[in-house]
CSV table of C-alpha atoms in Angstrom, one decimal:
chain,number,residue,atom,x,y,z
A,1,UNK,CA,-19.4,68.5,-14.9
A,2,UNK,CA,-22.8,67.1,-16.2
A,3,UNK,CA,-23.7,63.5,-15.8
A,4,UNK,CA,-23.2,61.3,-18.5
A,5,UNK,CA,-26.3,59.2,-18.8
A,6,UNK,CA,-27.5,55.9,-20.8
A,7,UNK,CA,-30.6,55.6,-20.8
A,8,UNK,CA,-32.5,51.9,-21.4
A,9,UNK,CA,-35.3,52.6,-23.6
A,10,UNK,CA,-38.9,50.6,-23.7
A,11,UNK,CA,-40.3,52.5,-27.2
A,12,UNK,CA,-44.3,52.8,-27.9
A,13,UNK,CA,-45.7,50.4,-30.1
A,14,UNK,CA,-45.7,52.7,-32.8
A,15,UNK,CA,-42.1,53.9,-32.7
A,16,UNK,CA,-40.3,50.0,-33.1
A,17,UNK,CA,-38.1,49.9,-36.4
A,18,UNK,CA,-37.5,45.9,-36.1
A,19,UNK,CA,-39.4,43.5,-33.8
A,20,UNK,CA,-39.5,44.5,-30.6
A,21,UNK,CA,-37.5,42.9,-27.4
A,22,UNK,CA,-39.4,41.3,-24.7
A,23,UNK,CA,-39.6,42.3,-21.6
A,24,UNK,CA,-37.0,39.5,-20.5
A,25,UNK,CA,-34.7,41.1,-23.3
A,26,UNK,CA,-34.9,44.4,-22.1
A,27,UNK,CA,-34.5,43.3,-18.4
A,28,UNK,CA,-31.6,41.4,-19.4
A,29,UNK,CA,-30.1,44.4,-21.8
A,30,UNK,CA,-30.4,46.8,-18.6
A,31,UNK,CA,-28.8,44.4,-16.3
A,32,UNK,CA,-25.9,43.9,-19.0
A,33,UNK,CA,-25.7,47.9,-19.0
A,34,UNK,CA,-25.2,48.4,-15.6
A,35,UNK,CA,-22.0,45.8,-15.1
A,36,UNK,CA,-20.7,47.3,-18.2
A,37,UNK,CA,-20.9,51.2,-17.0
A,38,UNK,CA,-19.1,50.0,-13.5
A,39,UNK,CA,-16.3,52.5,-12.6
A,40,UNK,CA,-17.4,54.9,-15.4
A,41,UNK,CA,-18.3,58.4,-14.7
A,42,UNK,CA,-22.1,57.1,-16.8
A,43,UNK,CA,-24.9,56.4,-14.7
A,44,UNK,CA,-27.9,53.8,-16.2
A,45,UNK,CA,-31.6,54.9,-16.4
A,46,UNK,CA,-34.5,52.9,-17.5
A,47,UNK,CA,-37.5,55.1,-19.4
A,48,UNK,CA,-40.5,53.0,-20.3
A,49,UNK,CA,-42.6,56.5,-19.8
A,50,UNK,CA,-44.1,55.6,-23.2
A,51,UNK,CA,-45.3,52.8,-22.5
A,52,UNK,CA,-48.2,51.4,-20.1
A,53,UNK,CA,-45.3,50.1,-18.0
A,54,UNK,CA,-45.3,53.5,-16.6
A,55,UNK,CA,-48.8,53.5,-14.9
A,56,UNK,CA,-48.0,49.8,-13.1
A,57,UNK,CA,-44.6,49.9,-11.5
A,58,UNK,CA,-43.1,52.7,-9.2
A,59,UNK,CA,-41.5,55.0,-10.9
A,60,UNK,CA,-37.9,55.4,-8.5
A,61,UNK,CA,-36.0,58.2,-9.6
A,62,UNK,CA,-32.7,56.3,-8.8
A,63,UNK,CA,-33.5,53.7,-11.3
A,64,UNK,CA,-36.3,55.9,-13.9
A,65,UNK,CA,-36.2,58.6,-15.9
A,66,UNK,CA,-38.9,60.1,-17.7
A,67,UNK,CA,-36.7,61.3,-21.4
A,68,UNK,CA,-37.7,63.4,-24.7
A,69,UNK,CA,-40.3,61.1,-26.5
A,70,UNK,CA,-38.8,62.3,-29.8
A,71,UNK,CA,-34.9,60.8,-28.6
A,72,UNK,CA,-36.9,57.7,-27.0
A,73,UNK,CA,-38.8,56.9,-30.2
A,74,UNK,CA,-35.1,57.3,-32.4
A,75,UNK,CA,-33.2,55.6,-29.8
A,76,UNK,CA,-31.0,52.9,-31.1
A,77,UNK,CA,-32.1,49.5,-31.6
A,78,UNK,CA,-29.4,46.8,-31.2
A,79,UNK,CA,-30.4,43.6,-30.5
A,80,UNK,CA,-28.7,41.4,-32.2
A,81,UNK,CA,-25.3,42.4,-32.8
A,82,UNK,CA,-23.9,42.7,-29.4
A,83,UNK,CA,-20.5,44.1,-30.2
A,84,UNK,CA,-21.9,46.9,-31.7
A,85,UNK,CA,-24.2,47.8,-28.6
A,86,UNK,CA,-20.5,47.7,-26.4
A,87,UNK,CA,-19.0,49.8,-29.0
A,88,UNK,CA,-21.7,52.2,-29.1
A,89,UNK,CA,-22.3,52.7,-25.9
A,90,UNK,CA,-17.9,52.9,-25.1
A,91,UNK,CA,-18.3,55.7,-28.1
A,92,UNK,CA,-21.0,57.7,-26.1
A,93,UNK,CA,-18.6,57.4,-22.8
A,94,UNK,CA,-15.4,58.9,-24.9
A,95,UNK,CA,-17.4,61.4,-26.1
A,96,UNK,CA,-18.5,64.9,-25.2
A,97,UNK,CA,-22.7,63.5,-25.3
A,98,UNK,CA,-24.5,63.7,-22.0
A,99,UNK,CA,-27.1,61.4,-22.9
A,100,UNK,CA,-27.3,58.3,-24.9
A,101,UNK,CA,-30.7,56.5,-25.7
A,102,UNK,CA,-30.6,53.0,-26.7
A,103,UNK,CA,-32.7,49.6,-26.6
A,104,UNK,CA,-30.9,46.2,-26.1
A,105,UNK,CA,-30.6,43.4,-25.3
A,106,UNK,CA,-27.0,42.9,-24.5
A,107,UNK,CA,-25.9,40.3,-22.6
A,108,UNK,CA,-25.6,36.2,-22.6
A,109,UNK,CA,-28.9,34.2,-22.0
A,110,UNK,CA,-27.4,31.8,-20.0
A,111,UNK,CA,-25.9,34.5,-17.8
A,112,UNK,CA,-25.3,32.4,-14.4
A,113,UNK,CA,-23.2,35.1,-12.4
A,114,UNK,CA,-24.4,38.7,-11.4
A,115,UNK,CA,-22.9,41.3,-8.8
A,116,UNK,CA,-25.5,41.9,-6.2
A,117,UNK,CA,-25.0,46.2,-7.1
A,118,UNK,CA,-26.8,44.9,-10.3
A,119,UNK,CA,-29.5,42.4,-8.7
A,120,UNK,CA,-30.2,45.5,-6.1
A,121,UNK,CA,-30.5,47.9,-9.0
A,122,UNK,CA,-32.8,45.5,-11.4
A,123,UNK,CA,-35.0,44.6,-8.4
A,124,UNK,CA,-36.2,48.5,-8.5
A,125,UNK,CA,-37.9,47.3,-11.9
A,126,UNK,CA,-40.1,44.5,-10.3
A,127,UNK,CA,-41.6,47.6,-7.7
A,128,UNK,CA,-45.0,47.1,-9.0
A,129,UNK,CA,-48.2,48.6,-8.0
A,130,UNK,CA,-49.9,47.5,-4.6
A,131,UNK,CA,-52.7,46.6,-7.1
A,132,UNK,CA,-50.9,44.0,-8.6
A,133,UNK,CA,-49.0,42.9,-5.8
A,134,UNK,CA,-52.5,42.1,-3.7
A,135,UNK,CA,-53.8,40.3,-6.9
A,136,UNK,CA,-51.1,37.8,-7.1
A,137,UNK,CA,-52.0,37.5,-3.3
A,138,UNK,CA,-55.7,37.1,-3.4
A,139,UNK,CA,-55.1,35.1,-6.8
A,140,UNK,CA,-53.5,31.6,-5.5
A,141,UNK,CA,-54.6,31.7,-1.7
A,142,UNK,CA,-51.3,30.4,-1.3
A,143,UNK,CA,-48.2,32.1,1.0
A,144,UNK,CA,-45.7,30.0,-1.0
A,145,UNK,CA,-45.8,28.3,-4.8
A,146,UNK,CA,-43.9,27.0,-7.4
A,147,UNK,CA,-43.6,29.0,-10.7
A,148,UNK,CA,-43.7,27.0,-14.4
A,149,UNK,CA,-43.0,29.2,-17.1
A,150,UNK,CA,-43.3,27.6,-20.4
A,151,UNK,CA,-42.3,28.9,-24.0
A,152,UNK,CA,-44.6,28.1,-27.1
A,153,UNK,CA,-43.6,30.9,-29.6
A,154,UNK,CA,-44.6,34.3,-30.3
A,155,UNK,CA,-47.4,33.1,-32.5
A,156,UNK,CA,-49.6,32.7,-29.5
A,157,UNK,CA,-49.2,35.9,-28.3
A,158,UNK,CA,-51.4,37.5,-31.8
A,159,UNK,CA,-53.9,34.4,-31.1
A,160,UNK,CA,-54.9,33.1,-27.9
A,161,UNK,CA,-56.8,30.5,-29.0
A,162,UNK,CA,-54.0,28.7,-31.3
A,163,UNK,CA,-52.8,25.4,-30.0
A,164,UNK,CA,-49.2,23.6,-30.1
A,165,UNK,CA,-49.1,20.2,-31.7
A,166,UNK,CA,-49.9,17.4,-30.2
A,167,UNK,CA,-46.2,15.9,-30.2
A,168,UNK,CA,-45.4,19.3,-28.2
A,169,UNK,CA,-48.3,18.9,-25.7
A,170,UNK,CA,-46.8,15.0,-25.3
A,171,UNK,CA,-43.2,16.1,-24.9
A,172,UNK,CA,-44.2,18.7,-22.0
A,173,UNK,CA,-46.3,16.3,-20.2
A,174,UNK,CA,-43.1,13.7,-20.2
A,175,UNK,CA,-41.1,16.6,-19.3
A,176,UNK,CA,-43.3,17.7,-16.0
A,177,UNK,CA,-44.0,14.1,-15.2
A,178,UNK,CA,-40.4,13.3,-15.3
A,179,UNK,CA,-38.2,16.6,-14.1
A,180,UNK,CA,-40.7,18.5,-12.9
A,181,UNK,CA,-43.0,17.0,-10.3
A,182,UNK,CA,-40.8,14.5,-8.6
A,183,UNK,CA,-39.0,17.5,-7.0
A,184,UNK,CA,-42.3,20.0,-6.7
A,185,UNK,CA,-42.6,20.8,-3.3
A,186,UNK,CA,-45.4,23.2,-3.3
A,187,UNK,CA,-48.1,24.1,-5.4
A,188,UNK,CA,-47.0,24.5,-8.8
A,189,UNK,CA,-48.4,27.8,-10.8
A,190,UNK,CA,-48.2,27.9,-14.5
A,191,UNK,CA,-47.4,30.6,-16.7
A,192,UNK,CA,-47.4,30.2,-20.3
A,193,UNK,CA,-47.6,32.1,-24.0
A,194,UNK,CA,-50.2,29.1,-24.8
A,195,UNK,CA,-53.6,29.6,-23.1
A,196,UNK,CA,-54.8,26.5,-23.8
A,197,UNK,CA,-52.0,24.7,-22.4
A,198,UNK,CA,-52.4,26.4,-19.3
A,199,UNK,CA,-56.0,25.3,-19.4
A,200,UNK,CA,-55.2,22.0,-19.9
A,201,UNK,CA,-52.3,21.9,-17.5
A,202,UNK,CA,-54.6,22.9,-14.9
A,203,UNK,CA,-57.0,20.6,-15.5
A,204,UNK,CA,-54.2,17.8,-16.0
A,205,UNK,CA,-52.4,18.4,-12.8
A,206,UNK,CA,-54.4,21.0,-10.6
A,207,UNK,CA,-51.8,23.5,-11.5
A,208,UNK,CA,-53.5,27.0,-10.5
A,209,UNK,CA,-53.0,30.2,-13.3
A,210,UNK,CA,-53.6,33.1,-13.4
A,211,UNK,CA,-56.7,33.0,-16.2
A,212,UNK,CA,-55.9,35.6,-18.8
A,213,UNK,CA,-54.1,35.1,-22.4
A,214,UNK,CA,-50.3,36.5,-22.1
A,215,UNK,CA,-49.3,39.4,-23.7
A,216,UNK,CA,-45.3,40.3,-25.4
A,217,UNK,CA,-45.9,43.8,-23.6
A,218,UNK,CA,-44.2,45.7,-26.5
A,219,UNK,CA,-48.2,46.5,-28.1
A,220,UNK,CA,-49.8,47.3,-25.3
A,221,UNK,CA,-52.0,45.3,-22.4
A,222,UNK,CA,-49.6,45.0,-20.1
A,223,UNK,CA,-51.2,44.2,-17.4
A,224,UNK,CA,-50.3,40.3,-17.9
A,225,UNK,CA,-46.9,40.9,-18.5
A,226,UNK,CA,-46.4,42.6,-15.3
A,227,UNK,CA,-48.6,40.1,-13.6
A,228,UNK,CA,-46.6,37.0,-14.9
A,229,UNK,CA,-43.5,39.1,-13.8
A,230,UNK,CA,-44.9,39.6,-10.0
A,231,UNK,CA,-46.1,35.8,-9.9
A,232,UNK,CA,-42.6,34.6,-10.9
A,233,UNK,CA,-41.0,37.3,-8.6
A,234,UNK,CA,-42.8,36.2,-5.3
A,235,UNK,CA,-42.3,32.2,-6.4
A,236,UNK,CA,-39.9,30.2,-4.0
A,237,UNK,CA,-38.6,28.2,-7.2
A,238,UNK,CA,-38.5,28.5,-10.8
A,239,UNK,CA,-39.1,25.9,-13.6
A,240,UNK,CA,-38.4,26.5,-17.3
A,241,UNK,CA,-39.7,24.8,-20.3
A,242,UNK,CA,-38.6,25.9,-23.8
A,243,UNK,CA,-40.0,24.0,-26.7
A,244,UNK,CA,-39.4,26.6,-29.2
A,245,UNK,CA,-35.6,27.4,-28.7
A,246,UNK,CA,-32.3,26.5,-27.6
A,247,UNK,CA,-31.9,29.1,-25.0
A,248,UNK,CA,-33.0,30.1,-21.5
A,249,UNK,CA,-36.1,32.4,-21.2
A,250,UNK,CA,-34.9,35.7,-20.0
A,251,UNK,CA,-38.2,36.4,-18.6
A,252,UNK,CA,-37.9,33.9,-16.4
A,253,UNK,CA,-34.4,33.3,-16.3
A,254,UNK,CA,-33.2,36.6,-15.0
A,255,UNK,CA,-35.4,37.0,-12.4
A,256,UNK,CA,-34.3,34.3,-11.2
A,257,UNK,CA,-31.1,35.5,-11.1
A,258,UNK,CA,-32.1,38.7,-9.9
A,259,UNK,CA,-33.6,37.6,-6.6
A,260,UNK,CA,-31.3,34.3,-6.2
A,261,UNK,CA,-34.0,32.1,-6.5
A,262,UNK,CA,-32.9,28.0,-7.7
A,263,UNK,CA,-34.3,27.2,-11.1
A,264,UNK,CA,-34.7,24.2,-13.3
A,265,UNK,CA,-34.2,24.8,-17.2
A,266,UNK,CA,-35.6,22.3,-20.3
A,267,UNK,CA,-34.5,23.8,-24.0
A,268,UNK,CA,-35.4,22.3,-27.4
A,269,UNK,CA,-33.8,20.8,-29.2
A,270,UNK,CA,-31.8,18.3,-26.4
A,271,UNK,CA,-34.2,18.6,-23.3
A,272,UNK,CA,-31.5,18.3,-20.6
A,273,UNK,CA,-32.5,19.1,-17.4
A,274,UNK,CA,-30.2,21.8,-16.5
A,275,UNK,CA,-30.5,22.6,-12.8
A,276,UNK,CA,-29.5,26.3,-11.2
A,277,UNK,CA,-28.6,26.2,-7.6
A,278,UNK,CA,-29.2,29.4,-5.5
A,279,UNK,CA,-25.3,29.8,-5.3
A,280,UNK,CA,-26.0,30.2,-9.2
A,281,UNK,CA,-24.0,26.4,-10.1
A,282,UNK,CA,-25.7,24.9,-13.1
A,283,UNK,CA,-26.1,21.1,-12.6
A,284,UNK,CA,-26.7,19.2,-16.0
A,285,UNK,CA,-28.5,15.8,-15.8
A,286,UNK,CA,-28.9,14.4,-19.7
A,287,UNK,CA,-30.4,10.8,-18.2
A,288,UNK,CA,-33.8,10.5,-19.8
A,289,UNK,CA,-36.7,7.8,-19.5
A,290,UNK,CA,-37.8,5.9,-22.4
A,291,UNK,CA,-41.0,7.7,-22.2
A,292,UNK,CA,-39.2,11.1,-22.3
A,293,UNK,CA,-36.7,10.1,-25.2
A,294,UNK,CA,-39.7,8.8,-27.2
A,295,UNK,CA,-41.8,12.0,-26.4
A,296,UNK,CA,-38.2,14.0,-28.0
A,297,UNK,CA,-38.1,12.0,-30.9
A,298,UNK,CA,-41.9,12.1,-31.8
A,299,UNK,CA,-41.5,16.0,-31.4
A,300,UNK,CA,-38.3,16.0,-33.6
A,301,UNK,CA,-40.4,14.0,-36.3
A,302,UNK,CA,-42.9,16.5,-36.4
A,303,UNK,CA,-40.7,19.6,-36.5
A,304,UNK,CA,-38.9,18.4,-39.4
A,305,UNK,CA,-42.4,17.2,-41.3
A,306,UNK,CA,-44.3,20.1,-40.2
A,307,UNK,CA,-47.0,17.9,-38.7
């Protein structure tokens, strides 16, 4: 009998019928796939063979595929509705299909737990070129670092030289000053969709970057998307700062997951620090400065004034 196959799909720029996943989606819509095919008779490939990701990570037949362009371009898109992706894909499995296509991004973004079949199977994505690898290397001069990965909003991905507010640049500095480097035990790399805060971070706090604009990945140059991926990849710890969102990035988030790394979380709109042990336990500390709780409310003022 034939394989039954799902297949993740990562579509071309042109070929996207809503707004496209990020790569943090779609690694956290594959993962999501392969704990819900467990003890089916389906097996899970990932195809981004349309894309640029294909030229700058290993393609490993037990975890790629290389599909029809015409099924990858149509392939459902269901990234909101999660109930429908389970249903859709349980469909394919009761039917007499061989192949579905689909892009999600299925799954919770505060995922904590994860079999390690699924960890060993996502790690296969993060195979990148030795390129990329020896760049990270040569970047830092550094064995081990720190990774800070913070979230601005997609609007500074179409313009790298927009800037965030300055109640937003005051709330982050209380936020690093306060959760951050008090428990930064190595050199802290930055990472950001804001290139001028990582400018100014560096400058601020001698935290070393990688000095290009970020990319979403979805239209192309992905070179930095990769890059940020291998930097937070080979990082002994994780920090997170969302001042955009109430959720977790999955960029950063799952690989942390994925390669069991501790990680510290900051989300608008409440700014806990919300603290993930390597034996994935989620520690919540909501005590706050006066500094910090000033910097919050000053940031909730502007928000709600547009300022």
């Amino acid at each position: 009998m034939k394989t039954k196959r799902v297949i993740q799909v990562y579509k071309p720029p042109n070929r996207w019928v809503n707004s496209p996943i990020g790569l943090g989606d779609f690694i956290r819509g594959f993962c999501a796939l392969h704990e819900l095919l467990h003890n089916t008779d389906a097996e899970l490939r990932i195809d981004v063979s349309q894309t640029e990701f294909s030229h700058v990570i290993e393609q490993d037949p037990s975890f790629f595929c290389a599909g029809d362009p015409e099924l990858i371009g149509n392939a459902e898109e269901i990234f909101v509705n999660h109930p429908a992706a389970v249903a859709c894909v349980q469909k394919f499995l009761a039917s007499d299909e061989s192949e579905l296509y689909i892009s999600t991004n299925l799954g919770n973004w505060d995922w904590l737990q994860m079999s390690e079949r699924t960890r060993h199977f996502a790690r296969k994505f993060y195979q990148f070129d030795r390129s990329i690898e020896l760049q990270i290397e040569s970047s830092f001069c550094q064995p081990a670092y720190e990774a800070l990965s913070i979230r601005c909003g997609d609007v500074f991905f179409s313009d790298s030289s927009f800037q965030i507010t300055n109640p937003a640049r005051l709330l982050i500095h209380a936020i690093i000053e306060e959760h951050i480097l008090p428990v930064c035990k190595l050199p802290l790399v930055i990472t950001t969709d804001c290139f001028a805060l990582k400018q100014e971070l560096n400058q601020r706090y001698g935290m070393l970057f990688l000095p290009y604009p970020s990319q979403h990945g979805a239209f192309g140059n992905v070179m930095p998307v990769v890059s940020d991926l291998c930097l937070l990849k080979r990082a002994t710890r994780i920090f997170h700062i969302n001042a955009c969102a109430d959720w977790w990035s999955g960029f950063s988030h799952f690989t942390s997951i994925i390669f069991e790394k501790p990680s510290l979380n900051v989300r608008s709109p409440v700014f806990d620090k919300e603290e993930i042990t390597t034996d994935r336990v989620l520690i919540t500390n909501t005590l706050k400065s006066d500094k910090l709780r000033g910097a919050i409310e000053a940031f909730h003022r502007a928000s709600q004034t547009g300022v």
